[in-house]
Short mmCIF file of C-alpha atoms and ligand atoms in Angstrom, two decimals:
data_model
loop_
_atom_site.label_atom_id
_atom_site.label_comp_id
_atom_site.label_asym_id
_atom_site.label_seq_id
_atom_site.Cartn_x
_atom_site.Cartn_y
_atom_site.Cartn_z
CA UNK A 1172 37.40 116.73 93.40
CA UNK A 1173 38.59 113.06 94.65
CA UNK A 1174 41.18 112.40 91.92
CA UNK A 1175 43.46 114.69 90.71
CA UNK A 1176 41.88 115.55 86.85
CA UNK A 1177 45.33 116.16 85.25
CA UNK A 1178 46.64 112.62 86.05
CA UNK A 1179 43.25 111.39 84.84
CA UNK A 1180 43.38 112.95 82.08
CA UNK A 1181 46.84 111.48 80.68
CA UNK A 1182 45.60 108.50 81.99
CA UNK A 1183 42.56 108.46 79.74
CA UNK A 1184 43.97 109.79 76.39
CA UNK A 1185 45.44 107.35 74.84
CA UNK A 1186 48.96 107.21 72.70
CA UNK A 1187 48.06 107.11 69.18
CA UNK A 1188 51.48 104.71 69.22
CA UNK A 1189 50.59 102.82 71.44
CA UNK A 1190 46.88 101.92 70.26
CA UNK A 1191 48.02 101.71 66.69
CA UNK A 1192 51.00 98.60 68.15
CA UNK A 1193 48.48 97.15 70.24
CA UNK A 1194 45.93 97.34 67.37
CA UNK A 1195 48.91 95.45 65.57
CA UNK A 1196 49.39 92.29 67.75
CA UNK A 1197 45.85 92.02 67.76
CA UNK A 1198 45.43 91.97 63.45
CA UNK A 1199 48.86 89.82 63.45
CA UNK A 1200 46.96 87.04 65.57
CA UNK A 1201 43.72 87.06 63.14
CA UNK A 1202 45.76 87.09 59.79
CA UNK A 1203 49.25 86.29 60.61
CA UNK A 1204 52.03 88.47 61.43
CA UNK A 1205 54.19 88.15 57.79
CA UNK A 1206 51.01 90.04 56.74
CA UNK A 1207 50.48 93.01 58.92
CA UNK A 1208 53.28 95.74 58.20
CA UNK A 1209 53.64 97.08 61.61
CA UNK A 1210 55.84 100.92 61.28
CA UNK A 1211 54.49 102.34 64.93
CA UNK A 1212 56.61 101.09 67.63
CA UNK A 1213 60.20 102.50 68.58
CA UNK A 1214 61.30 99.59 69.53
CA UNK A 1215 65.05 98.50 68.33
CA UNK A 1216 64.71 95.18 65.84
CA UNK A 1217 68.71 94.88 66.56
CA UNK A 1218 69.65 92.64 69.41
CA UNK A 1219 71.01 93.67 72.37
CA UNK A 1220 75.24 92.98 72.04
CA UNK A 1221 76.58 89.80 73.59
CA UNK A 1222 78.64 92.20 76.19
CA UNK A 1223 75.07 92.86 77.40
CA UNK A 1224 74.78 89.51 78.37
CA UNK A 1225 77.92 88.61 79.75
CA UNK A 1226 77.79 91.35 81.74
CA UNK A 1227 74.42 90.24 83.63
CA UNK A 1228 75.39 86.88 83.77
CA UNK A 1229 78.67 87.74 85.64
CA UNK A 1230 76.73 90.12 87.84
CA UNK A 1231 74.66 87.10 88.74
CA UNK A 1232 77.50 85.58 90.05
CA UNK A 1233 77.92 88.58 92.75
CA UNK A 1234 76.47 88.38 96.34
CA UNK A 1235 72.79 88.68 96.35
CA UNK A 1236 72.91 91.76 98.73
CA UNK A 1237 75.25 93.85 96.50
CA UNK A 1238 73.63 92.73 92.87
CA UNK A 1239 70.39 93.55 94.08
CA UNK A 1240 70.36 96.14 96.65
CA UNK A 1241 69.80 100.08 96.79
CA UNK A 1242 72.28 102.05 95.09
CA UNK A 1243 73.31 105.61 95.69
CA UNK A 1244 70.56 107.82 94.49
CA UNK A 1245 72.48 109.32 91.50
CA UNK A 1246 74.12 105.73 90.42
CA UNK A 1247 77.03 103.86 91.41
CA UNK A 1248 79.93 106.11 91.68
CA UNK A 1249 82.62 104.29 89.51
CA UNK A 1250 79.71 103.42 86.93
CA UNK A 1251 78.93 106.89 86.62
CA UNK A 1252 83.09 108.05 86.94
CA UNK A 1253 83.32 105.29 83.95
CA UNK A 1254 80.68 106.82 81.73
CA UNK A 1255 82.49 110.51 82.57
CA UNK A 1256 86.03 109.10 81.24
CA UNK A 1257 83.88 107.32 78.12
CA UNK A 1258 82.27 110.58 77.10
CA UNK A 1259 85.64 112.74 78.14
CA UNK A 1260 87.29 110.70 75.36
CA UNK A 1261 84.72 111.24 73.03
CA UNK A 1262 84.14 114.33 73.37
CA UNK A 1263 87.35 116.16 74.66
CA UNK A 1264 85.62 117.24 77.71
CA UNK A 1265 86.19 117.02 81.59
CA UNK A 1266 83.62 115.35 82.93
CA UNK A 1267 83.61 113.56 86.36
CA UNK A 1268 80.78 111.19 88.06
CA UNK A 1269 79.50 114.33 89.75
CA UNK A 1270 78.03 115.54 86.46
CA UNK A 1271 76.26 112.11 85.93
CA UNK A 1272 72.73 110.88 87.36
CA UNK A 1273 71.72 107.63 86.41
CA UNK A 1274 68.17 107.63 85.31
CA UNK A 1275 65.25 104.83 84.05
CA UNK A 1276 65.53 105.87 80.61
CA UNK A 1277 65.24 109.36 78.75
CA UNK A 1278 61.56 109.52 80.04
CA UNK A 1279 63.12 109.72 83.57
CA UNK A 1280 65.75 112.00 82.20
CA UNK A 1281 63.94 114.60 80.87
CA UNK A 1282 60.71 114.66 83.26
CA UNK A 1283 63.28 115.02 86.21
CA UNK A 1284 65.29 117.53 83.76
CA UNK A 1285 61.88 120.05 83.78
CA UNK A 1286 60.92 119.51 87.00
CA UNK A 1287 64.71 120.57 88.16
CA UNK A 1288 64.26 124.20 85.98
CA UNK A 1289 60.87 125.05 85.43
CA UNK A 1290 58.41 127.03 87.87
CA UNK A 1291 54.71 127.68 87.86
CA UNK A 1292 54.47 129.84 84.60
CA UNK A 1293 57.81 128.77 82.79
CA UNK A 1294 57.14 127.88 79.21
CA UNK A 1295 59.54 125.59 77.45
CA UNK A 1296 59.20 125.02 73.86
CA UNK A 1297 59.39 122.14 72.26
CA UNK A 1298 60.25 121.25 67.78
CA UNK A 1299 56.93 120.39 66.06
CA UNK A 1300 56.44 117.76 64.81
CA UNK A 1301 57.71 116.37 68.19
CA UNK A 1302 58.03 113.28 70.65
CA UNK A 1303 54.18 113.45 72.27
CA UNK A 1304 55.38 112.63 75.55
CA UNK A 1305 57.01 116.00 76.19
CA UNK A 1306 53.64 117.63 76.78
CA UNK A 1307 53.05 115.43 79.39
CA UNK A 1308 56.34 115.93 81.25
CA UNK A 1309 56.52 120.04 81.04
CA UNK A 1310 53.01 120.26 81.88
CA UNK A 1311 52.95 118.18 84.93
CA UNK A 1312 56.25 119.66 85.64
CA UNK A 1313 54.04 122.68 86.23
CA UNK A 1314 54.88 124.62 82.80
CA UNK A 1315 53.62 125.65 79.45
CA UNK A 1316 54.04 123.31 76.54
CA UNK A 1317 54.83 126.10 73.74
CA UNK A 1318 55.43 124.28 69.75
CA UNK A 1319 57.46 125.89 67.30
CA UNK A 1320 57.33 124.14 64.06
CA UNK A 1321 60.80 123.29 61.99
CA UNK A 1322 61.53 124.23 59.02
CA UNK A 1323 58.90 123.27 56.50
CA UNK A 1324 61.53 122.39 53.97
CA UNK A 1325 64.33 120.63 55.63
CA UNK A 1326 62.89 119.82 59.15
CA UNK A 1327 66.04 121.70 61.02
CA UNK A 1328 65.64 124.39 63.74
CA UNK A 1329 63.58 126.91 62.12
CA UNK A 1330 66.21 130.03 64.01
CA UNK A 1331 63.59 133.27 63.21
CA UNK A 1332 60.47 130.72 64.44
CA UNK A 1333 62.19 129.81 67.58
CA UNK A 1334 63.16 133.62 68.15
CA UNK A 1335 59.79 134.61 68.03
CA UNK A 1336 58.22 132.21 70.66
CA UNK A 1337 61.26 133.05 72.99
CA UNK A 1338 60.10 135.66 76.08
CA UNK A 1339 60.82 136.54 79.76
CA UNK A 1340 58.80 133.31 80.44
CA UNK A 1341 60.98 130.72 78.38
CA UNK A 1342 63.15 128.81 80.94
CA UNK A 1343 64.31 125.81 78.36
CA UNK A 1344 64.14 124.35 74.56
CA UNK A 1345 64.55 120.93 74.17
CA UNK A 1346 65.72 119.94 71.09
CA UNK A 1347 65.90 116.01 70.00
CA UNK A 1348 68.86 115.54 67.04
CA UNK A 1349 68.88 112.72 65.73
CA UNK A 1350 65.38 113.22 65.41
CA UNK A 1351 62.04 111.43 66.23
CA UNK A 1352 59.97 111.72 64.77
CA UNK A 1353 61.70 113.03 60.66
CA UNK A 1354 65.21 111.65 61.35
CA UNK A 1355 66.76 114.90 60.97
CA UNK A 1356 70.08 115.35 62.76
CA UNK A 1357 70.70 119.60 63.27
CA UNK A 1358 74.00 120.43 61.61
CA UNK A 1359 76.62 122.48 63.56
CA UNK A 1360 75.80 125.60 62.20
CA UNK A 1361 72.21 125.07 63.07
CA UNK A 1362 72.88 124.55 66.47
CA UNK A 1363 75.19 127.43 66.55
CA UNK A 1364 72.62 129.64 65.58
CA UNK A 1365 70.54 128.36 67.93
CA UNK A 1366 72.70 129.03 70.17
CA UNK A 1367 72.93 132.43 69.43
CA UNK A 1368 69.46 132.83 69.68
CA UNK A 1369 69.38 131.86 72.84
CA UNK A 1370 72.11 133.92 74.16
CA UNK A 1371 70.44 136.97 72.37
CA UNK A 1372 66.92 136.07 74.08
CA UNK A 1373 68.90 135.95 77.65
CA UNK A 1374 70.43 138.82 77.12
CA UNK A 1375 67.03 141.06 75.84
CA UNK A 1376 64.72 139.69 78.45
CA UNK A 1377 67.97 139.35 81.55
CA UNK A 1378 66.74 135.43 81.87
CA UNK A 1379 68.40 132.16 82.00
CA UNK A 1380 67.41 129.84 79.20
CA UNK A 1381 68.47 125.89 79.68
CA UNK A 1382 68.81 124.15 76.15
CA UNK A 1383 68.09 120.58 77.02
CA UNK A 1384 69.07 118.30 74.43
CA UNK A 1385 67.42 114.99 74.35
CA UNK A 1386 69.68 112.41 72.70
CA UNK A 1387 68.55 108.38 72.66
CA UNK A 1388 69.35 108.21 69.27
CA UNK A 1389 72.93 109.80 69.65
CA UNK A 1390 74.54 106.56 68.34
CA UNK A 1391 72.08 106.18 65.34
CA UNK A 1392 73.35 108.55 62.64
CA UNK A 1393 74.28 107.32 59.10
CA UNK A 1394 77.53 109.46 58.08
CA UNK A 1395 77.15 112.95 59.20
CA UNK A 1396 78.26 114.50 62.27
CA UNK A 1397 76.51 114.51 65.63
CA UNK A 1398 77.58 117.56 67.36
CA UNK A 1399 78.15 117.64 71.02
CA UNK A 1400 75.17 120.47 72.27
CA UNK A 1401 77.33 121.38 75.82
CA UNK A 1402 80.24 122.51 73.64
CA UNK A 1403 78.09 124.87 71.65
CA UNK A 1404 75.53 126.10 74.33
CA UNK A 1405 76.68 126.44 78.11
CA UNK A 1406 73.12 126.32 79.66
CA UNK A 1407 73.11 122.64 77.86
CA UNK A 1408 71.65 119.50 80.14
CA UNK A 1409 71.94 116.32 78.32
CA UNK A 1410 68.96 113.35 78.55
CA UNK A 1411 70.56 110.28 77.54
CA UNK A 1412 69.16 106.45 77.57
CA UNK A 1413 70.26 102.97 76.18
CA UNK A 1414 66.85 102.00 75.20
CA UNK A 1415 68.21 102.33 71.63
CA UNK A 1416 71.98 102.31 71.33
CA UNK A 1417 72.26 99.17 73.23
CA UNK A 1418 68.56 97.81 72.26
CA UNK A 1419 66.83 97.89 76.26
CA UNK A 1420 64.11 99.43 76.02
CA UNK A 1421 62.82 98.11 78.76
CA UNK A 1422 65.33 97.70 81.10
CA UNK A 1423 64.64 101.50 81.88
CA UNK A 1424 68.32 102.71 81.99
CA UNK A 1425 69.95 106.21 81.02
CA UNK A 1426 71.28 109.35 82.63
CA UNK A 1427 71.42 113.13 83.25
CA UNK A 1428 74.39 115.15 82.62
CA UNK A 1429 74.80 118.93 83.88
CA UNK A 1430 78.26 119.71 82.13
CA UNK A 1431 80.80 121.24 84.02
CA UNK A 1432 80.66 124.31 82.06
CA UNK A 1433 77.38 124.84 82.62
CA UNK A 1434 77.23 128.04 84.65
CA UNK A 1435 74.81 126.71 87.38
CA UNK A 1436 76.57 123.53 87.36
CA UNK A 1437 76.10 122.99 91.03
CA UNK A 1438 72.82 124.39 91.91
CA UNK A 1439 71.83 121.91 88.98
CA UNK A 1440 73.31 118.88 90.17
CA UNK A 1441 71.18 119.49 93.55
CA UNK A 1442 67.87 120.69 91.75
CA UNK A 1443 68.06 117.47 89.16
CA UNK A 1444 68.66 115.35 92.60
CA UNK A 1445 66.31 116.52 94.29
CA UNK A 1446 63.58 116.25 91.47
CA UNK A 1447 64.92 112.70 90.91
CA UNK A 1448 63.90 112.07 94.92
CA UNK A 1449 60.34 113.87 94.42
CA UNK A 1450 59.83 111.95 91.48
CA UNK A 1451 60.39 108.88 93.48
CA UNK A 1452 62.60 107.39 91.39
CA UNK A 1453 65.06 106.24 93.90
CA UNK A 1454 68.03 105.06 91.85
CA UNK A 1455 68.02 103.56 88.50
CA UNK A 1456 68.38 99.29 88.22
CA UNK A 1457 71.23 98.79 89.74
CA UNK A 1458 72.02 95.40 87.67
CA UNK A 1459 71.62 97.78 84.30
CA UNK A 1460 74.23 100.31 85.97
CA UNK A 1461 76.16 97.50 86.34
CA UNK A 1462 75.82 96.56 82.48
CA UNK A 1463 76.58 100.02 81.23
CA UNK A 1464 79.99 99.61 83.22
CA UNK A 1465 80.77 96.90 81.08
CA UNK A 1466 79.47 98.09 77.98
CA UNK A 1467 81.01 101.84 78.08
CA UNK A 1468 82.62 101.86 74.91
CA UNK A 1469 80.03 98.70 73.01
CA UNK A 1470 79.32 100.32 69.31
CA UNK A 1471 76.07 100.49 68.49
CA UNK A 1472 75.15 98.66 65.65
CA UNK A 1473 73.27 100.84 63.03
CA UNK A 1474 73.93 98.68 60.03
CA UNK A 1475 70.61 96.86 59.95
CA UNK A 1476 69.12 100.35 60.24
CA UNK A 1477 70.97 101.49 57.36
CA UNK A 1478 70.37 98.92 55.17
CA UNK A 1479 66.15 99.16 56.39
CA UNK A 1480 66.58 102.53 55.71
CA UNK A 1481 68.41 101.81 51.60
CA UNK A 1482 65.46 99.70 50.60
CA UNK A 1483 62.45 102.09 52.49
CA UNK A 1484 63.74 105.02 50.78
CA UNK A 1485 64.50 103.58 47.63
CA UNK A 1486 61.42 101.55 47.41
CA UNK A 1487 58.74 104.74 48.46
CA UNK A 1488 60.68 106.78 46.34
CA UNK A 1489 59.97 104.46 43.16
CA UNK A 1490 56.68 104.43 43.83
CA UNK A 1491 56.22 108.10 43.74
CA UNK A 1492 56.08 108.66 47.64
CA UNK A 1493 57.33 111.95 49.20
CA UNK A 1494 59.62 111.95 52.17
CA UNK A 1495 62.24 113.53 54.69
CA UNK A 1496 65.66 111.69 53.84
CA UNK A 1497 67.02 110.30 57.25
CA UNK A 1498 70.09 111.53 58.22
CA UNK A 1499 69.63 109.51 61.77
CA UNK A 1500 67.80 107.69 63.87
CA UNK A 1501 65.25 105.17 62.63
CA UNK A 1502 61.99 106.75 61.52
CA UNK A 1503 61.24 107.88 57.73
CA UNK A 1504 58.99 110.68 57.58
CA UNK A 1505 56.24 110.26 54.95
CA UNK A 1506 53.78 112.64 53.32
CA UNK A 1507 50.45 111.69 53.47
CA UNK A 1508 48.64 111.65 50.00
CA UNK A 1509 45.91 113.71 50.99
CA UNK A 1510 45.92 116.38 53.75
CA UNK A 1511 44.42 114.67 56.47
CA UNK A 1512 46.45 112.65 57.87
CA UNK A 1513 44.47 110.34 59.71
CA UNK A 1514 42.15 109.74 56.69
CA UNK A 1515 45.56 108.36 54.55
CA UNK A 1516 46.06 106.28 57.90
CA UNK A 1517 42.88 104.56 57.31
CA UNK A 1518 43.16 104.01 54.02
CA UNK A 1519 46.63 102.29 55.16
CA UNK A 1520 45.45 100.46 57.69
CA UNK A 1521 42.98 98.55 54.89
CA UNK A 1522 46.08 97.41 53.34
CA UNK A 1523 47.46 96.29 56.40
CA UNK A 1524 49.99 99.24 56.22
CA UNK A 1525 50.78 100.59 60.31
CA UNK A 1526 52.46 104.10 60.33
CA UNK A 1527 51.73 106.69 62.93
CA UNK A 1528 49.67 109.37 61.65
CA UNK A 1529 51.55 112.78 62.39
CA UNK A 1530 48.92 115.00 63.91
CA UNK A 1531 50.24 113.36 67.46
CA UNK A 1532 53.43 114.82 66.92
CA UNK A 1533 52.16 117.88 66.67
CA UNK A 1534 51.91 118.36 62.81
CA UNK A 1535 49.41 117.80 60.35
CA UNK A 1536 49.73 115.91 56.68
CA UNK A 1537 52.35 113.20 57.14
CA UNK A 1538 53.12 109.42 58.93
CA UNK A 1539 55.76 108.60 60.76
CA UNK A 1540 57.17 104.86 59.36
CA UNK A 1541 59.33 103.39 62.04
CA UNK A 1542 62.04 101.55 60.41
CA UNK A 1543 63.70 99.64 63.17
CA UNK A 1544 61.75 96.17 62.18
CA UNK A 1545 63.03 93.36 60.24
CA UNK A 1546 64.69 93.98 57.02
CA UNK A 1547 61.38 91.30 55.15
CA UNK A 1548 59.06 93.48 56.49
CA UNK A 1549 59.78 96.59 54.60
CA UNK A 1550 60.38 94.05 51.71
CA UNK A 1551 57.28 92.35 51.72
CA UNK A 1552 55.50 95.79 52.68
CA UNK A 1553 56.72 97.15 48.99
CA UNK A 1554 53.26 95.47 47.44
CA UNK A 1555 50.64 96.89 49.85
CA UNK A 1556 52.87 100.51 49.58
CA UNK A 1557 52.51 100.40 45.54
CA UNK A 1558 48.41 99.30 45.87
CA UNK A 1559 48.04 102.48 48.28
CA UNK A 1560 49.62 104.76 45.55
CA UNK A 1561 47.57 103.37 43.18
CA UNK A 1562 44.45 103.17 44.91
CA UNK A 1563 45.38 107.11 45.39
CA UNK A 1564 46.09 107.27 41.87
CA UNK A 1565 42.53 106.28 40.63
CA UNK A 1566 40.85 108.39 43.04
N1 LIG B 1715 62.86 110.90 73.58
C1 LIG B 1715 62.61 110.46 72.35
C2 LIG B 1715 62.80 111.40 71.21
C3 LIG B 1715 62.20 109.14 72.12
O1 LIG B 1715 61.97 108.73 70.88
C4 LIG B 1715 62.03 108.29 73.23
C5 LIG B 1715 61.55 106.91 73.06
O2 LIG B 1715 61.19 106.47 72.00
C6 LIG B 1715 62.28 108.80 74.51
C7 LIG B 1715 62.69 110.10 74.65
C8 LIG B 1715 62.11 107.95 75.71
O3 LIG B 1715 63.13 107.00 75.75
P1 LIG B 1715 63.28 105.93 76.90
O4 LIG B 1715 62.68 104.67 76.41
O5 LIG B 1715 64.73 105.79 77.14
O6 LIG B 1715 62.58 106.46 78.09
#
């Protein structure tokens, strides 16, 4: 073999997101883009705050050397120290910067997360219908992608499922809350009983199960509580990133957290280091650690989302539609009219009509329809919505 096949392989499949955006741009420049209803991408439609920019602009005023130059590998120490005191107040906790390590973004987070825990043989399960990128991470961490589905009904942690698919071999969960792709957010007592679970599965099998709890859309939750995962479940490690709560995607910014309370606090710290160095990540941009310094405390502003979210709902559920009401983050989970899901996508797609079809989360029957795009287009997307219904209707 000259290549390794793996890498090829991920290379060569493409992401159904990512063909169905680019497929997007390309129908927006033939017909105009007030008339292509584009629901695939993540990508915030709320600007970036001012403090963003003030922020860079006064770090362009510092000496070349020190705005641009290495950092330490986990971060700046008094950006990370900052971000300990923000989430300390939050939170009630006792963090310090030695629990912090400054990452490019979840997808840094959490593919240095599994390759800190996991071993040849590991399996970590993942939440069907699920973020598609976590196959690739676990599995080139060296593990076993293993997909438990959530509850049929309400989309939280399905507790008997999960118990079932735990064994000697499970080394972590990751659970994502708010959710992508349903925009569920997993109430207290779900996550308690999770917990439990967990605990119970450690104890049975004498293992050490890490929950890692993936959280971009933290910030993004419309009037129900968030709970913090570390102060339900000690083996928690927290994947964090700013691509959403402070709109920079691609700025590549966000960080790892191994709680003081975690038992193997320390050993942590070093593995999720260390994986950070194989990984080659080096440090994170050191003019975005610089920005979250000055935005520690910056609100994110959800009220866009919200109101997105008011006239979706309202609007699908008029017309007869069938969905998962959000309780966070900015995707609205739709049921397909007709089983296949990619079939309903096509039909869709001739009215101009872009979600993501679900079977590439990991779940048959539905489309995801990504909310965080400007409040006309889900307006002006009611029509082509209604003529889908009806064109189901007549069939
Ligand atoms: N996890 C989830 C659930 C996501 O939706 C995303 C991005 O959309 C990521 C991780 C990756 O985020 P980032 O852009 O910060 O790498």
């Amino acid at each position: 073999m000259t290549i390794n096949e793996k890498s090829r392989a991920y290379g060569a499949q493409k992401s159904t997101i990512r063909e169905i955006s680019a497929y997007a741009n390309q129908r927006k420049a033939e017909i105009g883009a007030d008339k292509v209803f584009d629901f695939s991408l993540g990508n915030p439609s709320v600007p970036a705050p001012d403090a963003v920019k003030a922020s860079i602009e006064h770090s362009l005023t510092l000496p070349p050397m020190q705005l641009h130059g290495y950092t330490p590998a986990s971060g700046l120490p008094e950006v990370r120290e900052a971000l300990a005191q923000s989430l300390n107040r939050r939170f009630s906790t006792s963090y310090s910067a030695g629990d912090l390590y400054l990452t490019c973004g979840a997808a840094a987070s959490l593919s240095i997360t599994f390759n800190a825990v996991v071993n040849p043989g590991d399996e970590v399960i993942v939440i069907a219908p699920y973020f598609p990128e976590y196959r690739v991470w676990i599995e080139s961490a060296g593990a076993t992608c293993v997909e438990v589905m959530a509850d049929p009904k309400s989309f939280m942690l399905d507790i008997e499922a999960i118990t079932a698919a735990l064994n000697e071999r499970t080394k972590a969960i990751v659970i994502n809350s708010p959710n992508n792709p349903v925009g569920a957010v997993y109430s207290r007592e779900n996550l308690e009983q999770l917990a439990a679970a967990l605990t119970e599965a450690e104890q049975r099998f004498g293992t050490t199960i890490y929950l890692v709890s993936d959280e971009p859309y933290r910030e993004i939750a419309f009037g129900v509580e968030v709970p913090w995962v570390p102060s339900i479940y000690d083996r928690t490690i927290v994947c964090y990133s700013y691509s959403k709560s402070l709109s920079l995607p691609g700025e590549r910014i966000g960080w790892v957290l191994v709680p003081d309370t975690n038992p193997e606090h320390d050993v942590l710290v070093q593995a999720v280091a260390g994986a950070g160095r194989a990984l080659g990540f080096v440090c994170a941009p050191a003019l975005f650690q610089r920005v979250l310094m000055d935005c520690v405390d910056e609100p994110c502003n959800v009220e866009a989302y919200e109101r997105n979210r008011k006239t979706l709902t309202e609007g699908l559920s008029k017309l007869g539609y069938e969905f998962v009401e959000p309780q966070g983050a900015f995707y609205l989970w739709v049921r397909a009219l007709e089983p296949d899901a990619e079939a309903f996508f096509e039909r869709a797609r001739a009215h101009e009509l872009l979600p993501v079809p679900s079977d590439s989360f990991g779940c048959p029957g539905w489309v995801r329809v990504g909310y965080c795009v400007s409040h006309e287009t889900i307006v002006n997307s009611m029509d082509a919505w209604e003529a889908l219904a009806q064109e189901y209707q007549a069939s």
